[in-house]
């Protein structure tokens, strides 16, 4: 039984929430999924201000519809149409004013690949949290995507039941341009929090940040699970229970996409295909946060195939976010 109080708490990374906090989100998300009508006035009269510096399909829809289903209201703000996005108002002033109007703020921000500085967008989210005396929810920055991670672990629990001893392969995939590491960072952290045996699979040069790896190793020590790094697709896929595919950029070349391209073009063959999925366990699942480049990151045969649970995963964004909103607002 959850004893904690999450009212007013920011969600910037799942790593900063206790296991009990995370479990309380999953438990409530499950209840909300089963009986949505029981929660139709949970956030009556409350407003969420959603500030987007980047495009989105799932995040915007699931937060906005989630607020409606809870009896509240969501305000969509395109940062480009606000003074903050034009660079003419400070974070302090924007956040402080938002806090006078709304009951929570959610933010999506990651920079253009040409002016990428690792951790810079996360600092913006933290600066909002510093000045707003209402909860701030990270809808994806350059380091973390906590709502995606919670939807992912809810989906894995639904499909797998007991996670002990299950092999989770987090695989890099080719993509024509470098993408943020927020999803792989977050997937690695949540999987090790929940005791999955993780194989992090990527070509040399696409290592994740040492701080994230260190947290993941600590999670494993605390939870009695394993973390290994592999550069061999066949070996990693063999006997996998969960395959999570995602493209990400090389941290060595952040902000230098042309130089990074020289490295990444060597790995066009890093695509998840049916032959690789045949190496996995019979009831294995294929996951991707979406949007996916079909036939680049994974073949249509995999994306639409028997292992794929990508739409269940996307649906669970709605349920976990409704739970998060209800607990923090
Ligand atoms: N997975 C995810 O965050 O999707 P969107 O970019 O469409 O919001």
GROMACS .gro file of C-alpha atoms and ligand atoms in nm:
model
  337
    1UNK     CA    1   0.000   0.000   0.000
    2UNK     CA    2   0.143   0.338  -0.103
    3UNK     CA    3   0.204   0.560   0.201
    4UNK     CA    4   0.388   0.851   0.037
    5UNK     CA    5   0.254   1.185  -0.071
    6UNK     CA    6   0.341   1.295  -0.421
    7UNK     CA    7   0.137   1.617  -0.416
    8UNK     CA    8   0.346   1.903  -0.555
    9UNK     CA    9   0.633   1.678  -0.662
   10UNK     CA   10   0.821   1.742  -0.988
   11UNK     CA   11   0.886   1.454  -1.228
   12UNK     CA   12   1.210   1.519  -1.417
   13UNK     CA   13   1.354   1.167  -1.415
   14UNK     CA   14   1.222   0.845  -1.265
   15UNK     CA   15   1.563   0.804  -1.103
   16UNK     CA   16   1.467   1.080  -0.855
   17UNK     CA   17   1.147   0.903  -0.747
   18UNK     CA   18   1.148   0.617  -0.499
   19UNK     CA   19   1.050   0.268  -0.608
   20UNK     CA   20   0.732   0.305  -0.398
   21UNK     CA   21   0.647   0.629  -0.582
   22UNK     CA   22   0.692   0.457  -0.919
   23UNK     CA   23   0.488   0.156  -0.809
   24UNK     CA   24   0.209   0.388  -0.692
   25UNK     CA   25   0.193   0.540  -1.042
   26UNK     CA   26   0.172   0.196  -1.203
   27UNK     CA   27  -0.093   0.076  -0.959
   28UNK     CA   28  -0.311   0.383  -1.013
   29UNK     CA   29  -0.254   0.369  -1.390
   30UNK     CA   30  -0.379   0.010  -1.389
   31UNK     CA   31  -0.690   0.108  -1.192
   32UNK     CA   32  -0.757   0.401  -1.423
   33UNK     CA   33  -0.715   0.182  -1.729
   34UNK     CA   34  -0.963  -0.071  -1.592
   35UNK     CA   35  -1.223   0.176  -1.461
   36UNK     CA   36  -1.170   0.515  -1.630
   37UNK     CA   37  -1.517   0.641  -1.533
   38UNK     CA   38  -1.433   0.618  -1.162
   39UNK     CA   39  -1.181   0.899  -1.210
   40UNK     CA   40  -1.381   1.136  -1.431
   41UNK     CA   41  -1.380   1.421  -1.176
   42UNK     CA   42  -1.043   1.359  -1.005
   43UNK     CA   43  -0.892   1.683  -1.143
   44UNK     CA   44  -1.211   1.886  -1.176
   45UNK     CA   45  -1.132   2.258  -1.194
   46UNK     CA   46  -0.757   2.197  -1.240
   47UNK     CA   47  -0.544   2.312  -1.532
   48UNK     CA   48  -0.224   2.176  -1.683
   49UNK     CA   49  -0.007   2.416  -1.885
   50UNK     CA   50   0.178   2.218  -2.155
   51UNK     CA   51   0.475   2.401  -2.304
   52UNK     CA   52   0.616   2.249  -2.622
   53UNK     CA   53   0.942   2.362  -2.781
   54UNK     CA   54   0.934   2.058  -3.014
   55UNK     CA   55   0.680   1.857  -3.215
   56UNK     CA   56   0.480   1.572  -3.064
   57UNK     CA   57   0.195   1.338  -3.146
   58UNK     CA   58   0.162   1.096  -2.851
   59UNK     CA   59   0.274   1.325  -2.571
   60UNK     CA   60   0.047   1.611  -2.660
   61UNK     CA   61  -0.258   1.395  -2.726
   62UNK     CA   62  -0.219   1.171  -2.423
   63UNK     CA   63  -0.164   1.460  -2.180
   64UNK     CA   64  -0.445   1.670  -2.323
   65UNK     CA   65  -0.697   1.387  -2.348
   66UNK     CA   66  -0.583   1.256  -2.010
   67UNK     CA   67  -0.665   1.589  -1.845
   68UNK     CA   68  -1.009   1.591  -2.013
   69UNK     CA   69  -1.080   1.237  -1.893
   70UNK     CA   70  -0.992   1.342  -1.537
   71UNK     CA   71  -1.233   1.636  -1.549
   72UNK     CA   72  -0.958   1.898  -1.580
   73UNK     CA   73  -0.829   2.111  -1.862
   74UNK     CA   74  -0.501   2.125  -2.056
   75UNK     CA   75  -0.365   2.438  -2.224
   76UNK     CA   76  -0.135   2.378  -2.521
   77UNK     CA   77   0.140   2.637  -2.559
   78UNK     CA   78   0.364   2.637  -2.864
   79UNK     CA   79   0.684   2.791  -2.723
   80UNK     CA   80   0.743   2.961  -3.057
   81UNK     CA   81   0.424   3.158  -3.002
   82UNK     CA   82   0.520   3.262  -2.648
   83UNK     CA   83   0.778   3.518  -2.537
   84UNK     CA   84   0.998   3.250  -2.381
   85UNK     CA   85   1.041   3.080  -2.719
   86UNK     CA   86   1.134   3.411  -2.878
   87UNK     CA   87   1.402   3.463  -2.615
   88UNK     CA   88   1.232   3.775  -2.482
   89UNK     CA   89   1.115   3.653  -2.141
   90UNK     CA   90   1.311   3.479  -1.866
   91UNK     CA   91   1.236   3.133  -1.730
   92UNK     CA   92   1.186   3.286  -1.385
   93UNK     CA   93   0.913   3.525  -1.505
   94UNK     CA   94   0.744   3.269  -1.730
   95UNK     CA   95   0.742   2.994  -1.467
   96UNK     CA   96   0.629   3.225  -1.186
   97UNK     CA   97   0.336   3.358  -1.390
   98UNK     CA   98   0.236   3.011  -1.510
   99UNK     CA   99   0.225   2.902  -1.146
  100UNK     CA  100  -0.029   3.178  -1.070
  101UNK     CA  101  -0.266   3.042  -1.337
  102UNK     CA  102  -0.221   2.665  -1.355
  103UNK     CA  103  -0.196   2.366  -1.124
  104UNK     CA  104   0.094   2.194  -1.303
  105UNK     CA  105   0.336   2.268  -1.587
  106UNK     CA  106   0.463   2.011  -1.836
  107UNK     CA  107   0.754   2.085  -2.069
  108UNK     CA  108   0.906   1.928  -2.379
  109UNK     CA  109   1.239   2.072  -2.482
  110UNK     CA  110   1.536   1.939  -2.672
  111UNK     CA  111   1.757   2.150  -2.893
  112UNK     CA  112   1.826   2.151  -3.262
  113UNK     CA  113   2.102   1.901  -3.348
  114UNK     CA  114   2.334   2.178  -3.461
  115UNK     CA  115   2.345   2.353  -3.122
  116UNK     CA  116   2.318   2.047  -2.903
  117UNK     CA  117   2.492   2.066  -2.565
  118UNK     CA  118   2.434   1.757  -2.357
  119UNK     CA  119   2.224   1.841  -2.049
  120UNK     CA  120   2.133   2.198  -2.151
  121UNK     CA  121   1.761   2.128  -2.201
  122UNK     CA  122   1.741   1.938  -1.876
  123UNK     CA  123   1.872   2.252  -1.706
  124UNK     CA  124   1.581   2.448  -1.856
  125UNK     CA  125   1.327   2.203  -1.712
  126UNK     CA  126   1.501   2.221  -1.374
  127UNK     CA  127   1.500   2.601  -1.389
  128UNK     CA  128   1.122   2.596  -1.445
  129UNK     CA  129   1.089   2.363  -1.146
  130UNK     CA  130   1.301   2.602  -0.938
  131UNK     CA  131   1.073   2.900  -0.998
  132UNK     CA  132   0.729   2.740  -1.027
  133UNK     CA  133   0.571   2.645  -0.695
  134UNK     CA  134   0.347   2.393  -0.874
  135UNK     CA  135   0.464   2.053  -1.006
  136UNK     CA  136   0.672   2.043  -1.324
  137UNK     CA  137   0.654   1.732  -1.540
  138UNK     CA  138   0.924   1.657  -1.796
  139UNK     CA  139   0.757   1.563  -2.127
  140UNK     CA  140   1.106   1.486  -2.269
  141UNK     CA  141   1.424   1.684  -2.246
  142UNK     CA  142   1.764   1.595  -2.388
  143UNK     CA  143   1.839   1.354  -2.100
  144UNK     CA  144   1.511   1.198  -1.985
  145UNK     CA  145   1.163   1.096  -2.096
  146UNK     CA  146   1.017   0.974  -1.765
  147UNK     CA  147   0.655   0.938  -1.882
  148UNK     CA  148   0.768   0.716  -2.169
  149UNK     CA  149   0.971   0.506  -1.926
  150UNK     CA  150   0.672   0.459  -1.694
  151UNK     CA  151   0.447   0.363  -1.987
  152UNK     CA  152   0.716   0.119  -2.101
  153UNK     CA  153   0.747  -0.057  -1.766
  154UNK     CA  154   0.369  -0.073  -1.723
  155UNK     CA  155   0.346  -0.239  -2.066
  156UNK     CA  156   0.626  -0.484  -1.985
  157UNK     CA  157   0.460  -0.578  -1.656
  158UNK     CA  158   0.126  -0.630  -1.830
  159UNK     CA  159   0.281  -0.858  -2.092
  160UNK     CA  160   0.540  -1.042  -1.882
  161UNK     CA  161   0.403  -1.057  -1.528
  162UNK     CA  162   0.703  -1.140  -1.310
  163UNK     CA  163   1.008  -0.951  -1.441
  164UNK     CA  164   1.272  -1.144  -1.245
  165UNK     CA  165   1.522  -1.311  -1.482
  166UNK     CA  166   1.370  -1.157  -1.794
  167UNK     CA  167   1.620  -1.044  -2.060
  168UNK     CA  168   1.567  -0.687  -2.179
  169UNK     CA  169   1.767  -0.590  -2.488
  170UNK     CA  170   1.793  -0.216  -2.542
  171UNK     CA  171   1.921  -0.184  -2.897
  172UNK     CA  172   2.058   0.110  -3.091
  173UNK     CA  173   1.921   0.138  -3.445
  174UNK     CA  174   2.036   0.330  -3.749
  175UNK     CA  175   1.860   0.656  -3.831
  176UNK     CA  176   1.964   0.917  -4.088
  177UNK     CA  177   2.020   1.181  -3.821
  178UNK     CA  178   2.124   1.184  -3.455
  179UNK     CA  179   1.837   1.175  -3.205
  180UNK     CA  180   1.838   1.255  -2.830
  181UNK     CA  181   1.941   0.993  -2.574
  182UNK     CA  182   1.642   1.069  -2.349
  183UNK     CA  183   1.457   0.747  -2.436
  184UNK     CA  184   1.751   0.503  -2.408
  185UNK     CA  185   1.867   0.672  -2.086
  186UNK     CA  186   1.517   0.645  -1.939
  187UNK     CA  187   1.455   0.288  -2.061
  188UNK     CA  188   1.787   0.174  -1.913
  189UNK     CA  189   1.715   0.339  -1.578
  190UNK     CA  190   1.358   0.209  -1.543
  191UNK     CA  191   1.447  -0.146  -1.656
  192UNK     CA  192   1.723  -0.173  -1.395
  193UNK     CA  193   1.496  -0.022  -1.126
  194UNK     CA  194   1.244  -0.300  -1.189
  195UNK     CA  195   1.500  -0.582  -1.185
  196UNK     CA  196   1.523  -0.673  -1.553
  197UNK     CA  197   1.849  -0.825  -1.683
  198UNK     CA  198   1.957  -0.564  -1.936
  199UNK     CA  199   2.175  -0.602  -2.242
  200UNK     CA  200   2.262  -0.262  -2.384
  201UNK     CA  201   2.339  -0.321  -2.751
  202UNK     CA  202   2.504  -0.059  -2.972
  203UNK     CA  203   2.794  -0.011  -3.212
  204UNK     CA  204   3.115   0.127  -3.067
  205UNK     CA  205   3.093   0.507  -3.051
  206UNK     CA  206   2.731   0.515  -2.934
  207UNK     CA  207   2.793   0.466  -2.562
  208UNK     CA  208   2.552   0.626  -2.318
  209UNK     CA  209   2.674   0.882  -2.067
  210UNK     CA  210   2.886   0.742  -1.782
  211UNK     CA  211   2.659   0.901  -1.517
  212UNK     CA  212   2.358   0.713  -1.658
  213UNK     CA  213   2.556   0.388  -1.677
  214UNK     CA  214   2.668   0.437  -1.318
  215UNK     CA  215   2.308   0.487  -1.199
  216UNK     CA  216   2.201   0.180  -1.397
  217UNK     CA  217   2.478  -0.029  -1.236
  218UNK     CA  218   2.372   0.096  -0.890
  219UNK     CA  219   2.012   0.006  -0.970
  220UNK     CA  220   2.127  -0.345  -1.065
  221UNK     CA  221   2.323  -0.384  -0.742
  222UNK     CA  222   2.021  -0.273  -0.540
  223UNK     CA  223   1.778  -0.495  -0.732
  224UNK     CA  224   1.986  -0.805  -0.798
  225UNK     CA  225   1.981  -0.783  -1.175
  226UNK     CA  226   2.252  -0.769  -1.443
  227UNK     CA  227   2.366  -0.509  -1.693
  228UNK     CA  228   2.592  -0.596  -1.983
  229UNK     CA  229   2.701  -0.407  -2.291
  230UNK     CA  230   2.717  -0.584  -2.627
  231UNK     CA  231   2.822  -0.482  -2.977
  232UNK     CA  232   2.700  -0.807  -3.136
  233UNK     CA  233   2.339  -0.811  -3.256
  234UNK     CA  234   2.297  -1.190  -3.292
  235UNK     CA  235   2.444  -1.262  -2.948
  236UNK     CA  236   2.234  -0.995  -2.780
  237UNK     CA  237   1.903  -1.090  -2.943
  238UNK     CA  238   1.942  -1.460  -2.855
  239UNK     CA  239   1.688  -1.560  -2.586
  240UNK     CA  240   1.568  -1.203  -2.534
  241UNK     CA  241   1.227  -1.156  -2.372
  242UNK     CA  242   1.196  -0.787  -2.452
  243UNK     CA  243   1.355  -0.607  -2.747
  244UNK     CA  244   1.346  -0.228  -2.721
  245UNK     CA  245   1.475  -0.057  -3.034
  246UNK     CA  246   1.571   0.311  -3.051
  247UNK     CA  247   1.799   0.532  -3.258
  248UNK     CA  248   2.024   0.778  -3.075
  249UNK     CA  249   2.314   1.009  -3.145
  250UNK     CA  250   2.680   0.967  -3.055
  251UNK     CA  251   2.757   1.180  -2.748
  252UNK     CA  252   3.111   1.237  -2.878
  253UNK     CA  253   2.973   1.438  -3.170
  254UNK     CA  254   2.676   1.619  -3.014
  255UNK     CA  255   2.627   1.945  -3.198
  256UNK     CA  256   2.842   1.821  -3.490
  257UNK     CA  257   2.598   1.620  -3.706
  258UNK     CA  258   2.821   1.618  -4.015
  259UNK     CA  259   3.111   1.460  -3.825
  260UNK     CA  260   2.871   1.222  -3.650
  261UNK     CA  261   2.733   1.111  -3.987
  262UNK     CA  262   3.075   0.973  -4.086
  263UNK     CA  263   3.048   0.734  -3.792
  264UNK     CA  264   2.679   0.644  -3.818
  265UNK     CA  265   2.673   0.561  -4.192
  266UNK     CA  266   2.887   0.257  -4.115
  267UNK     CA  267   2.596   0.107  -3.922
  268UNK     CA  268   2.309   0.118  -4.172
  269UNK     CA  269   2.270  -0.257  -4.118
  270UNK     CA  270   2.162  -0.198  -3.755
  271UNK     CA  271   1.797  -0.265  -3.827
  272UNK     CA  272   1.574  -0.498  -3.626
  273UNK     CA  273   1.445  -0.763  -3.866
  274UNK     CA  274   1.253  -1.092  -3.855
  275UNK     CA  275   1.573  -1.303  -3.853
  276UNK     CA  276   1.691  -1.126  -3.538
  277UNK     CA  277   1.349  -1.158  -3.372
  278UNK     CA  278   1.358  -1.533  -3.454
  279UNK     CA  279   1.654  -1.559  -3.215
  280UNK     CA  280   1.445  -1.428  -2.925
  281UNK     CA  281   1.220  -1.628  -2.694
  282UNK     CA  282   0.886  -1.747  -2.836
  283UNK     CA  283   0.673  -1.498  -2.642
  284UNK     CA  284   0.914  -1.206  -2.669
  285UNK     CA  285   0.789  -0.854  -2.725
  286UNK     CA  286   0.914  -0.581  -2.960
  287UNK     CA  287   0.893  -0.225  -2.827
  288UNK     CA  288   0.955   0.121  -2.967
  289UNK     CA  289   0.846   0.455  -2.822
  290UNK     CA  290   0.738   0.584  -3.167
  291UNK     CA  291   0.764   0.762  -3.402
  292UNK     CA  292   0.962   0.493  -3.583
  293UNK     CA  293   1.135   0.508  -3.922
  294UNK     CA  294   0.990   0.195  -4.077
  295UNK     CA  295   1.238  -0.023  -4.266
  296UNK     CA  296   1.523   0.185  -4.124
  297UNK     CA  297   1.508   0.119  -3.748
  298UNK     CA  298   1.296  -0.197  -3.783
  299UNK     CA  299   1.136  -0.375  -4.077
  300UNK     CA  300   0.762  -0.363  -4.142
  301UNK     CA  301   0.766  -0.738  -4.074
  302UNK     CA  302   0.875  -0.668  -3.715
  303UNK     CA  303   0.675  -0.350  -3.655
  304UNK     CA  304   0.353  -0.517  -3.773
  305UNK     CA  305   0.456  -0.868  -3.669
  306UNK     CA  306   0.346  -1.102  -3.390
  307UNK     CA  307   0.598  -0.973  -3.130
  308UNK     CA  308   0.511  -0.607  -3.172
  309UNK     CA  309   0.322  -0.434  -2.889
  310UNK     CA  310   0.393  -0.078  -2.998
  311UNK     CA  311   0.032   0.043  -2.988
  312UNK     CA  312  -0.028  -0.099  -2.640
  313UNK     CA  313   0.287   0.081  -2.534
  314UNK     CA  314   0.165   0.409  -2.685
  315UNK     CA  315  -0.178   0.366  -2.523
  316UNK     CA  316  -0.018   0.326  -2.183
  317UNK     CA  317   0.121   0.680  -2.207
  318UNK     CA  318  -0.236   0.794  -2.145
  319UNK     CA  319  -0.289   0.578  -1.837
  320UNK     CA  320   0.044   0.646  -1.663
  321UNK     CA  321   0.022   1.019  -1.725
  322UNK     CA  322  -0.331   1.033  -1.585
  323UNK     CA  323  -0.194   0.861  -1.276
  324UNK     CA  324   0.105   1.098  -1.250
  325UNK     CA  325  -0.118   1.405  -1.292
  326UNK     CA  326  -0.364   1.282  -1.029
  327UNK     CA  327  -0.086   1.210  -0.779
  328UNK     CA  328   0.111   1.535  -0.817
  329UNK     CA  329  -0.166   1.794  -0.879
  330LIG     N1  330   0.703   0.877  -2.781
  330LIG     C1  331   0.675   1.009  -2.786
  330LIG     O1  332   0.708   1.085  -2.696
  330LIG     O2  333   0.603   1.044  -2.895
  330LIG     P1  334   0.577   1.194  -2.945
  330LIG     O3  335   0.713   1.252  -2.983
  330LIG     O4  336   0.486   1.181  -3.061
  330LIG     O5  337   0.518   1.272  -2.833
   0.00000   0.00000   0.00000
